[in-house]
Coordinates of C-alpha atoms and ligand atoms in Angstrom, one line a residue:
X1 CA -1.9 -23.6 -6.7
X2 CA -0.9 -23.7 -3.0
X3 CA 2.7 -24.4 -3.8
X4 CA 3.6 -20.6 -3.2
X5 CA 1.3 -20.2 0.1
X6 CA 3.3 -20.0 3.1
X7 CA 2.4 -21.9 6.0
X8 CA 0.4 -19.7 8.5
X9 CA 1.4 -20.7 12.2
X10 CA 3.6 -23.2 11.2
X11 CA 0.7 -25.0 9.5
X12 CA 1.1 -26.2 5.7
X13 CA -1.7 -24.5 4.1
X14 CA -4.1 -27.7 2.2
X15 CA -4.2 -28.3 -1.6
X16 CA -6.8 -25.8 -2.9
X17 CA -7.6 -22.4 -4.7
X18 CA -7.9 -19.0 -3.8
X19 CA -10.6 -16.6 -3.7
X20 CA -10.9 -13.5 -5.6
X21 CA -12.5 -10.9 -5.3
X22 CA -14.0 -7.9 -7.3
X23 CA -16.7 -5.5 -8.0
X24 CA -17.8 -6.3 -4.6
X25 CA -18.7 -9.9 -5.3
X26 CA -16.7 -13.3 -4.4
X27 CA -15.2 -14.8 -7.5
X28 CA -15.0 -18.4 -6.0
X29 CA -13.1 -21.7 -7.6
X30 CA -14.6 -25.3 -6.9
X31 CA -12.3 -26.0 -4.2
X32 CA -11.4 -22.7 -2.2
X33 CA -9.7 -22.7 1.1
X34 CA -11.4 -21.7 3.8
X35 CA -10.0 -21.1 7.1
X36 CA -11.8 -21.6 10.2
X37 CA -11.0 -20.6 13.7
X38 CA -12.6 -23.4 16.3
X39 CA -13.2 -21.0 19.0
X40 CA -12.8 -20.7 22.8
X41 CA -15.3 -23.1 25.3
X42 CA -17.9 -24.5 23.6
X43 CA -16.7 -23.5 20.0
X44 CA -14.5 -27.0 19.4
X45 CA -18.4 -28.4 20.0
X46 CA -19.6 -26.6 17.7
X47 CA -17.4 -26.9 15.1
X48 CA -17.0 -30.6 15.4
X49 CA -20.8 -30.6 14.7
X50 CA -21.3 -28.2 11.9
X51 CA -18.2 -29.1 9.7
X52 CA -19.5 -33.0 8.5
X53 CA -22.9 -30.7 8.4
X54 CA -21.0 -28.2 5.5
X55 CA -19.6 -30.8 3.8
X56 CA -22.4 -32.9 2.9
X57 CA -24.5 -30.4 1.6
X58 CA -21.5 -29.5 -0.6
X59 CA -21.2 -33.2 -1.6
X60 CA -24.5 -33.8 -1.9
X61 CA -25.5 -30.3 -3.8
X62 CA -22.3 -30.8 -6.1
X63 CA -20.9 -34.2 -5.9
X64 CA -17.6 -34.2 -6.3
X65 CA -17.4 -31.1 -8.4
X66 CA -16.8 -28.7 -5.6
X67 CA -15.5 -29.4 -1.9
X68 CA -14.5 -26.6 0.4
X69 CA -10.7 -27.2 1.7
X70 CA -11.2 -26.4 5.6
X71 CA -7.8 -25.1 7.1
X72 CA -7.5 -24.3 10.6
X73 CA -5.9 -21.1 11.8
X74 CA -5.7 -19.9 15.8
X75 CA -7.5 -17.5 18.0
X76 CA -7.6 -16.7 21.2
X77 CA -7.0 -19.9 24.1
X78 CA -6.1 -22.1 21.4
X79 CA -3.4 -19.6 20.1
X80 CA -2.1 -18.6 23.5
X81 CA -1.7 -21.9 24.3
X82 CA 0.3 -23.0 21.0
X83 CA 1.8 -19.5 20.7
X84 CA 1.6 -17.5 23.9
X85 CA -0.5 -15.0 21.7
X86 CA -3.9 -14.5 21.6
X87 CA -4.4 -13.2 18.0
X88 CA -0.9 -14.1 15.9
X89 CA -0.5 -12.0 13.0
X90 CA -0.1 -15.1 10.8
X91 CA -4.1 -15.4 11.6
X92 CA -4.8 -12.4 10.8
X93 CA -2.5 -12.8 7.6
X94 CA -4.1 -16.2 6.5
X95 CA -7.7 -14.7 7.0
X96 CA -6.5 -11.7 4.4
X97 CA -5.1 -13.8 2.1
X98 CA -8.0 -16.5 1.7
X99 CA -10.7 -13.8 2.0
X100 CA -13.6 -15.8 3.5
X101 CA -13.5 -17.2 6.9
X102 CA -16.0 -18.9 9.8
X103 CA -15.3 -18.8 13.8
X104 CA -16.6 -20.0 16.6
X105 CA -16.8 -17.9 20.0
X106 CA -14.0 -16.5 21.4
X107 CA -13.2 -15.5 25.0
X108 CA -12.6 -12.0 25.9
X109 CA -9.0 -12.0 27.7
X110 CA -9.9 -10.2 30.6
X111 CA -7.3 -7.2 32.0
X112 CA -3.9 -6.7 30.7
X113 CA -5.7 -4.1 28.4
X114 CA -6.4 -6.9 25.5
X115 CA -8.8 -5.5 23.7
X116 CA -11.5 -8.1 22.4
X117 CA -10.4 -10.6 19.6
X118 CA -13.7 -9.9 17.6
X119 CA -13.6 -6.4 17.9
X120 CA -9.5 -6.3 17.0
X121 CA -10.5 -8.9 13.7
X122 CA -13.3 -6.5 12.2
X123 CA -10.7 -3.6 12.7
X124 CA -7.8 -5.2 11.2
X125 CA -9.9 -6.3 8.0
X126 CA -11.7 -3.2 8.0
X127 CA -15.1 -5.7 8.4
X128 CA -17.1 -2.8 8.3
X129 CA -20.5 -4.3 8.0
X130 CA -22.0 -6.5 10.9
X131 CA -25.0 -8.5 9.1
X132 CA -27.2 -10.6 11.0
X133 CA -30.6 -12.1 9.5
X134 CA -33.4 -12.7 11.8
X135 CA -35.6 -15.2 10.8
X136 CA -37.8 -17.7 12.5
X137 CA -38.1 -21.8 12.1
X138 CA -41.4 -22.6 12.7
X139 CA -41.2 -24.7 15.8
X140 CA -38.6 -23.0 18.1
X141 CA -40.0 -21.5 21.6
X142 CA -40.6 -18.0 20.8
X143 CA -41.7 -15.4 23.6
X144 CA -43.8 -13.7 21.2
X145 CA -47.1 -14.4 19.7
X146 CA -46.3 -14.2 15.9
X147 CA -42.7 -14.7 15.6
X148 CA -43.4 -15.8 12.0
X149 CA -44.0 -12.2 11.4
X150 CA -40.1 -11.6 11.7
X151 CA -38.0 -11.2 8.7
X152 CA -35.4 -8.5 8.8
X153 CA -31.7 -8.3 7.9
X154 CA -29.9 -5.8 9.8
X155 CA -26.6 -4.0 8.9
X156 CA -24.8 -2.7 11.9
X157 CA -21.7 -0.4 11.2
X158 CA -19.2 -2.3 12.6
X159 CA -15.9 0.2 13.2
X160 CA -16.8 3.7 14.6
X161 CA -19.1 4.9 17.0
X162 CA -18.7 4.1 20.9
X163 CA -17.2 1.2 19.9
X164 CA -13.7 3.5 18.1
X165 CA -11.9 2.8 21.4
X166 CA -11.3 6.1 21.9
X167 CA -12.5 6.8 25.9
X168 CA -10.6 8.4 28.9
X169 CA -11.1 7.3 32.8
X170 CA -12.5 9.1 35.1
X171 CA -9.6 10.4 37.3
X172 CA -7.0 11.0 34.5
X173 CA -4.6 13.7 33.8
X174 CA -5.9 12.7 29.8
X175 CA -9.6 13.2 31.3
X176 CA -9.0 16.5 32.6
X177 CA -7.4 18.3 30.2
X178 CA -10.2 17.2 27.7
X179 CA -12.4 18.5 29.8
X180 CA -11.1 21.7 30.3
X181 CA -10.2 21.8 26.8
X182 CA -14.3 21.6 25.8
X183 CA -14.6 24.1 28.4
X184 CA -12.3 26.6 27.3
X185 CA -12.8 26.0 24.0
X186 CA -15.8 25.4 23.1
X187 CA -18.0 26.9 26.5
X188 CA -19.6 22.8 27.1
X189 CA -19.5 21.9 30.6
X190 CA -18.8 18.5 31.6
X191 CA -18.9 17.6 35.1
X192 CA -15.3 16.9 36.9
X193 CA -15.4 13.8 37.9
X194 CA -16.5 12.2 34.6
X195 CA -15.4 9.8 32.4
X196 CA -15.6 10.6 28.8
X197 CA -16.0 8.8 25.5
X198 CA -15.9 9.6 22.2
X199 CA -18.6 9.0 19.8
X200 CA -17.4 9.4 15.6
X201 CA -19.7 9.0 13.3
X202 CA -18.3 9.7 9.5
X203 CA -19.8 10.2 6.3
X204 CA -17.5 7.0 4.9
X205 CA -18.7 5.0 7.8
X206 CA -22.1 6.0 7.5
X207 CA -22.1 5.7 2.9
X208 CA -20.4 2.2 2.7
X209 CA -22.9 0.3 5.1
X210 CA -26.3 2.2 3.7
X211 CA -24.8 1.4 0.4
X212 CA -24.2 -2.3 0.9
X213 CA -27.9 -2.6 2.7
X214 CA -29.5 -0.9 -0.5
X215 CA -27.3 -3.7 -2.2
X216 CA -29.0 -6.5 -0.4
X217 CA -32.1 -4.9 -0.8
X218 CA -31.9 -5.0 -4.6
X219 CA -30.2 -8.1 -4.7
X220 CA -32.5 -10.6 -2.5
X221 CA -35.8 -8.7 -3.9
X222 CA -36.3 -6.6 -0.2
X223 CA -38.6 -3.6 -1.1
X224 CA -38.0 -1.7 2.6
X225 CA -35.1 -0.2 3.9
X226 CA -34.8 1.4 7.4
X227 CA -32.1 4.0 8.8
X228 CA -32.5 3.7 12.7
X229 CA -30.6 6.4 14.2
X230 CA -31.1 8.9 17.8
X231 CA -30.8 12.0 15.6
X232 CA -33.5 13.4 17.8
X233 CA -31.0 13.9 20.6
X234 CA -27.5 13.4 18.9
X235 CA -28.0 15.2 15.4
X236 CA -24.5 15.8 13.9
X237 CA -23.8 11.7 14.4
X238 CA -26.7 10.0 14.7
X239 CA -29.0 12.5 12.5
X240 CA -26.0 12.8 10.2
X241 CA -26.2 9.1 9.7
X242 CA -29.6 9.2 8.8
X243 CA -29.2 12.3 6.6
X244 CA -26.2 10.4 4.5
X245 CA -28.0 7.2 4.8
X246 CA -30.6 9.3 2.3
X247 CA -28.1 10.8 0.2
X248 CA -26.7 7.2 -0.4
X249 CA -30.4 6.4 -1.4
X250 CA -31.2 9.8 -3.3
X251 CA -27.9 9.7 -4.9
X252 CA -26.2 6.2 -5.6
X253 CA -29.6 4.5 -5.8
X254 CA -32.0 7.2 -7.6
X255 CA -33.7 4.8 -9.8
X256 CA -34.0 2.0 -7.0
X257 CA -35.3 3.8 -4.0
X258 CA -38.5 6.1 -3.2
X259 CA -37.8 7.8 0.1
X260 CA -40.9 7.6 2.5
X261 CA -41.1 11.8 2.1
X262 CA -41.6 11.2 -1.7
X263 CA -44.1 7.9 -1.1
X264 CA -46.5 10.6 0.9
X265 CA -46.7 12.7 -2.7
X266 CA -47.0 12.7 -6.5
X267 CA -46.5 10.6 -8.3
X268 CA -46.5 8.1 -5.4
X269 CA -49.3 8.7 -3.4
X270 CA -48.4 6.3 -0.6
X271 CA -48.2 3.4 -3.2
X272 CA -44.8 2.0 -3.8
X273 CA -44.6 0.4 -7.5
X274 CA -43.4 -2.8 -8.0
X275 CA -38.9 -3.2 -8.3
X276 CA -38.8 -0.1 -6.1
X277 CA -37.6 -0.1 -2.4
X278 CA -38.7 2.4 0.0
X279 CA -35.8 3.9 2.0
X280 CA -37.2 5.3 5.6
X281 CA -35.9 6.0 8.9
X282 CA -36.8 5.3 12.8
X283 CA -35.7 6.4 15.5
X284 CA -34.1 3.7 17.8
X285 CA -36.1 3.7 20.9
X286 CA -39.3 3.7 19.0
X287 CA -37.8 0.9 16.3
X288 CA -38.1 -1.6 19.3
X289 CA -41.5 -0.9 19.5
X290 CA -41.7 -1.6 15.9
X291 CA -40.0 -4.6 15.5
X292 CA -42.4 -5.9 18.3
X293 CA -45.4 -4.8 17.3
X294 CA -45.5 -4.2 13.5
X295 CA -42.3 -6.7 12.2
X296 CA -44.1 -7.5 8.6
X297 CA -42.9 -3.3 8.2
X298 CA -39.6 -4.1 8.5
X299 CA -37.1 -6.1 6.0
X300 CA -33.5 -4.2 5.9
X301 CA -32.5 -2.2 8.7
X302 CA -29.2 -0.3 8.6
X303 CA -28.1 0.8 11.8
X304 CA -25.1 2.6 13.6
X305 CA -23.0 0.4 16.0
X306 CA -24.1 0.4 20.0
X307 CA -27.6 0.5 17.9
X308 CA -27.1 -2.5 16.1
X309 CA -25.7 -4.4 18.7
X310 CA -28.7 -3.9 21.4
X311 CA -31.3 -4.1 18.1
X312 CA -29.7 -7.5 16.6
X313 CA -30.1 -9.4 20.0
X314 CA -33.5 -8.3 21.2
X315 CA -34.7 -9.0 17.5
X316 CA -33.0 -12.4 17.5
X317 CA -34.9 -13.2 21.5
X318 CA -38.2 -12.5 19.3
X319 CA -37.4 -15.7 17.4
X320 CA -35.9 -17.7 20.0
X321 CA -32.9 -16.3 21.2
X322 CA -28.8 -16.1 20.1
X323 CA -28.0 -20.3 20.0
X324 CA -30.3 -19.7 16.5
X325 CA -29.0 -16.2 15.4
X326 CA -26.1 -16.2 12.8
X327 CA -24.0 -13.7 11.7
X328 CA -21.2 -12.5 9.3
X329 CA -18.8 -9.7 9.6
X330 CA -18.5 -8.2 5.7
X331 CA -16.5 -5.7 4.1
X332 CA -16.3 -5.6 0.0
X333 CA -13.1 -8.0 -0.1
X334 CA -13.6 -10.0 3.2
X335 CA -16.0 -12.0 5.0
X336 CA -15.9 -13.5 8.8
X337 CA -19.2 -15.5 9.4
X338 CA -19.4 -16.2 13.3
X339 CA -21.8 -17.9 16.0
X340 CA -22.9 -14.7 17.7
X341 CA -23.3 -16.4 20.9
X342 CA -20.5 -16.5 23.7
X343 CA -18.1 -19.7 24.6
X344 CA -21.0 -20.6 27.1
X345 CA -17.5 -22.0 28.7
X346 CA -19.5 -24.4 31.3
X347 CA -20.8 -26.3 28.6
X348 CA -17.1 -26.5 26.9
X349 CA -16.5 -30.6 25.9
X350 CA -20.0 -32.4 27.1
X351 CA -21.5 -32.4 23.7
X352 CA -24.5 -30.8 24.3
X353 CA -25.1 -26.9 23.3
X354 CA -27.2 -25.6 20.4
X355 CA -25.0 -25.2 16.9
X356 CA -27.6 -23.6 15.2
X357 CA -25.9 -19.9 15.3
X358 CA -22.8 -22.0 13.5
X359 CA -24.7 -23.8 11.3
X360 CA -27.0 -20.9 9.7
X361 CA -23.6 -18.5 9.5
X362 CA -22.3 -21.4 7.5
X363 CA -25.7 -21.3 5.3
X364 CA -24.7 -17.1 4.7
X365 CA -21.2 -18.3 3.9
X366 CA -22.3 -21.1 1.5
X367 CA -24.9 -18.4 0.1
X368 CA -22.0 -16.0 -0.1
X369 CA -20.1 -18.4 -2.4
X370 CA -22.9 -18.5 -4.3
X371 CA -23.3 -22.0 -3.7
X372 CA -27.5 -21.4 -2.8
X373 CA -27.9 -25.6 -3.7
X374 CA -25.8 -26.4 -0.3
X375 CA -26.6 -23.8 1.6
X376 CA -30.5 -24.6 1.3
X377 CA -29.7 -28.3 2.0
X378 CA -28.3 -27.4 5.6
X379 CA -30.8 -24.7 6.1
X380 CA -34.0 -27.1 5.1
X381 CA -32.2 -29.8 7.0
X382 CA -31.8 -27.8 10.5
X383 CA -35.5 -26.8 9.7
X384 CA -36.7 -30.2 9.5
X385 CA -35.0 -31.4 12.8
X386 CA -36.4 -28.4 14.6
X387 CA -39.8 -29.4 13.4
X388 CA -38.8 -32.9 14.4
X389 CA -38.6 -31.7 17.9
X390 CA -35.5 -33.2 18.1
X391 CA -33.5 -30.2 20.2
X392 CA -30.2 -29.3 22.0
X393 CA -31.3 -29.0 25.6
X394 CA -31.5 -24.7 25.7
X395 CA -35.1 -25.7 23.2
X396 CA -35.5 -28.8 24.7
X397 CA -36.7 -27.1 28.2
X398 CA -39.2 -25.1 26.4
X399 CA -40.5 -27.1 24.3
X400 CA -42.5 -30.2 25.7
X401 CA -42.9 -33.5 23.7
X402 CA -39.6 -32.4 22.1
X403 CA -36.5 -35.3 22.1
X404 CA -32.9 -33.9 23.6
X405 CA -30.7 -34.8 21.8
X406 CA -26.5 -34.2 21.8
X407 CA -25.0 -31.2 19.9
X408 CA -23.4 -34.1 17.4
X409 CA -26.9 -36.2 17.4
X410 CA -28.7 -32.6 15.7
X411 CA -26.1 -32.4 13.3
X412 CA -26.3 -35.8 12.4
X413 CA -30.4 -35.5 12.2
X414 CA -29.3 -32.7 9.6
X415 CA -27.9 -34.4 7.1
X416 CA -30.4 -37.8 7.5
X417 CA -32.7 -34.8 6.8
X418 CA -30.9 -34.1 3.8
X419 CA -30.7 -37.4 2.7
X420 CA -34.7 -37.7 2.9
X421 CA -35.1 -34.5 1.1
X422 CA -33.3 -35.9 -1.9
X423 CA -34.8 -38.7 -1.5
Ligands
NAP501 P1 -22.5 -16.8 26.4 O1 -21.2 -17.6 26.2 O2 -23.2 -16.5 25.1 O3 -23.4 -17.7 27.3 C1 -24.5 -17.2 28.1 C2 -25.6 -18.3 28.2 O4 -26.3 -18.2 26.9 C3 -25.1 -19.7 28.3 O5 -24.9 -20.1 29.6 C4 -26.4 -20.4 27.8 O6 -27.5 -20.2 28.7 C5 -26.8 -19.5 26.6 N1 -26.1 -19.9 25.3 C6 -25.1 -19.3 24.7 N2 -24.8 -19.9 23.6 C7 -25.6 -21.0 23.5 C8 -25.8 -22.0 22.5 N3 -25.1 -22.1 21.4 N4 -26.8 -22.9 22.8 C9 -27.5 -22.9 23.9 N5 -27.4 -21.9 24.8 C10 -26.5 -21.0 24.6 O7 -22.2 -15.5 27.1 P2 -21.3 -15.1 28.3 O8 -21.3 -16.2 29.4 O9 -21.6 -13.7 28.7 O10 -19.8 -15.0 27.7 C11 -18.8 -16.0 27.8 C12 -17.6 -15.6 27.0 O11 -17.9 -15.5 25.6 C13 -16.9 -14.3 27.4 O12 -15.5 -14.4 27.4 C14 -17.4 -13.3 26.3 O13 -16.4 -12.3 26.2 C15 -17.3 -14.2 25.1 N6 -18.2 -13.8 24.0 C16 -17.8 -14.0 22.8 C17 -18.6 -13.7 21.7 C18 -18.0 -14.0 20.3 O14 -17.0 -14.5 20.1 N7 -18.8 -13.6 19.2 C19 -19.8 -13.1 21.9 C20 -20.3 -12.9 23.2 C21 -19.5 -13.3 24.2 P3 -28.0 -21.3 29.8 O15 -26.9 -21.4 30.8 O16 -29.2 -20.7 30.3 O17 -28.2 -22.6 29.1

């Protein structure tokens, strides 16, 4: 099968088969290849750790029946190093042509006007959706008193917004004209000596991320989705997300989703029937609020970018912070799971941070293969460790009577936990 692969960065690609995909679902063999990027700093820890992790749940879920073939492609220090580049396009390449893919952190090059390696890797693929599951494991130190009560997927639009790039320093010749251009043009003042961004927000954007949350919705059994948008202040972005976020709903999904507007009247009468999902809307700064004070309300939120990204990590603090959040970067033909922590660099090679964030992006990828058997296995495993008390050192110094152990000792609890689950 692999005899017509090229080699990607000079590396022979491993024995193995290729992922399809179609309809907007992974059509996956028994032994796909899988590339992997290590990652910058702590990410070689990581990965060390969580890989022996993957592979025994697949081994024990499947026995020999199914095996993932790991094959590493380079990013950022590792790649500059080997190929004075810090993203070679035979990465890029390999992660296209083999579909679904895990990382580690990556550092930021800083200056020379490199843009970041995560953000240029969800552009290039077109990864349009950012998804990140907040959940709690009983036992982690939580800052909140019922961290249990937290259960939410959220869906952050992953290529427009603030985040398109498209921004102009103060100072400029570029800045100037722009803003005597709005001026002239269109009679809006902006001060002289500002800066100025751009904010695009499109109906495509906005259509193919609702529609994939309503999608999860329907397909993990979620009954409430939630547009989270400023439309109050910025209505023909933000309150045009929300507004195509209901068409979506209204239109694609008619027989799946009751809007909360229809709940409130005949035949509803605030009672949502069983199968259907209600579809409402927050706005952001009072969806904090929300998610800290009423989280059993919440299940799917679908959000615009800079949204998403300050919503994901304050959620994922309420359950114990980002060494336990996972996350994977989607689009309907590709899928990049990734720790969502940094490379936490002055930990880099002493064996000792949390691979949690790893480990439960690799339980989404296993579940994204549709391989649920393995993807429990590590899941339960990391569980029962936790509730072991048997901790990297970032839960370790909250959690008295709890045993620190090495990043490599937790994975290895893992799978003995695995072991004693099969019994
Ligand atoms: P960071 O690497 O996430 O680390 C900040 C602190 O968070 C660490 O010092 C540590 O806190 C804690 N931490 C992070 N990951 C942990 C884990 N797995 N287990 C336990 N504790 C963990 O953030 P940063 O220092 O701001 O960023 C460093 C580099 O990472 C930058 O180059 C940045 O651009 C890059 N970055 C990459 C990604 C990505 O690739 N997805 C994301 C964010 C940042 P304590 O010191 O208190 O123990």
């Amino acid at each position: 099968m692999n005899a017509s692969m090229k080699a990607y960065n000079g590396v022979p690609v491993p024995e193995g088969e290729l992922i399809q995909a179609g309809d907007g679902k992974f059509l996956v063999p028994d032994h796909p290849i899988i590339p992997f990027i290590e990652g910058d700093g702590t990410g070689p820890d990581i990965w060390r750790a969580s890989q022996p992790v993957f592979d025994a749940a697949v081994t024990r879920a499947y026995g020999g029946r199914r095996g993932i073939r790991w094959y590493e492609v380079f990013a950022g220090g590792k790649a500059f190093e080997r190929f004075g580049e810090w993203l070679p396009r035979d990465t890029v390449d390999a992660l296209r042509q083999f579909r679904v893919a895990i990382k580690g952190p990556l550092t930021t090059p800083v200056g020379g006007g490199i843009r970041s390696l995560n953000v240029t890797l969800r552009i290039e693929l077109d990864l349009y959706a950012c998804v990140r599951p907040v959940k709690y494991y009983p036992g982690v130190p939580s800052p909140v008193k019922e961290p249990e009560a937290v259960d939410v997927v959220i869906y952050r639009e992953n290529t427009e917004d603030v985040y398109a790039g498209i921004e102009f320093q103060q100072g400029t010749e570029q800045a100037a004209q722009l803003i005597a251009f709005l001026q002239d043009k269109f009679g809006k003042t902006v001060r002289p000596d500002s800066g100025i961004g751009i904010k695009p927000i499109s109906i495509t954007g906005s259509k193919r991320l609702v529609r994939q949350a309503i999608r999860h919705a329907i397909e993990q059994g979620r009954t409430v989705v939630t547009l989270v948008h400023k439309g109050n202040i910025q209505k023909f972005t933000e309150g045009a997300f929300r507004d195509w976020g209901y068409e979506v709903a209204t239109q694609e999904f008619r027989e799946q989703c009751v809007t909360e507007a229809e709940l409130a009247q005949a035949p509803y009468h605030g009672k949502l029937p069983a199968g259907k999902i209600l579809v409402n809307d927050r706005i952001a700064d009072s969806m904090f609020q929300q998610l800290l004070l009423r989280p059993r309300d919440y299940q799917v939120v679908c959000t615009t970018n800079l949204n998403g990204d300050y919503l994901s990590d304050a959620c994922a603090a309420q359950v114990g912070g980002l060494g336990m959040a996972p996350g994977a970067n989607l689009s309907q033909e590709y899928a990049l799971f990734e720790a969502t922590h940094g490379t936490a660099p002055k930990y880099a090679d002493k064996d000792v941070i949390n691979p949690g964030s790893l480990l439960l992006s690799g339980v989404m990828m296993l579940n994204a293969l549709g391989w649920k058997e393995a993807a429990t296995l590590v899941e339960s495993g990391l569980a029962a460790t936790i509730r072991q008390k048997r901790v990297t050192y970032d839960l370790a110094r909250q959690l008295p009577g709890s045993t620190q152990v090495k990043t490599s000792e937790f994975a290895q609890a893992i799978i003995a936990n695995m072991d004693k689950s099969i019994g």
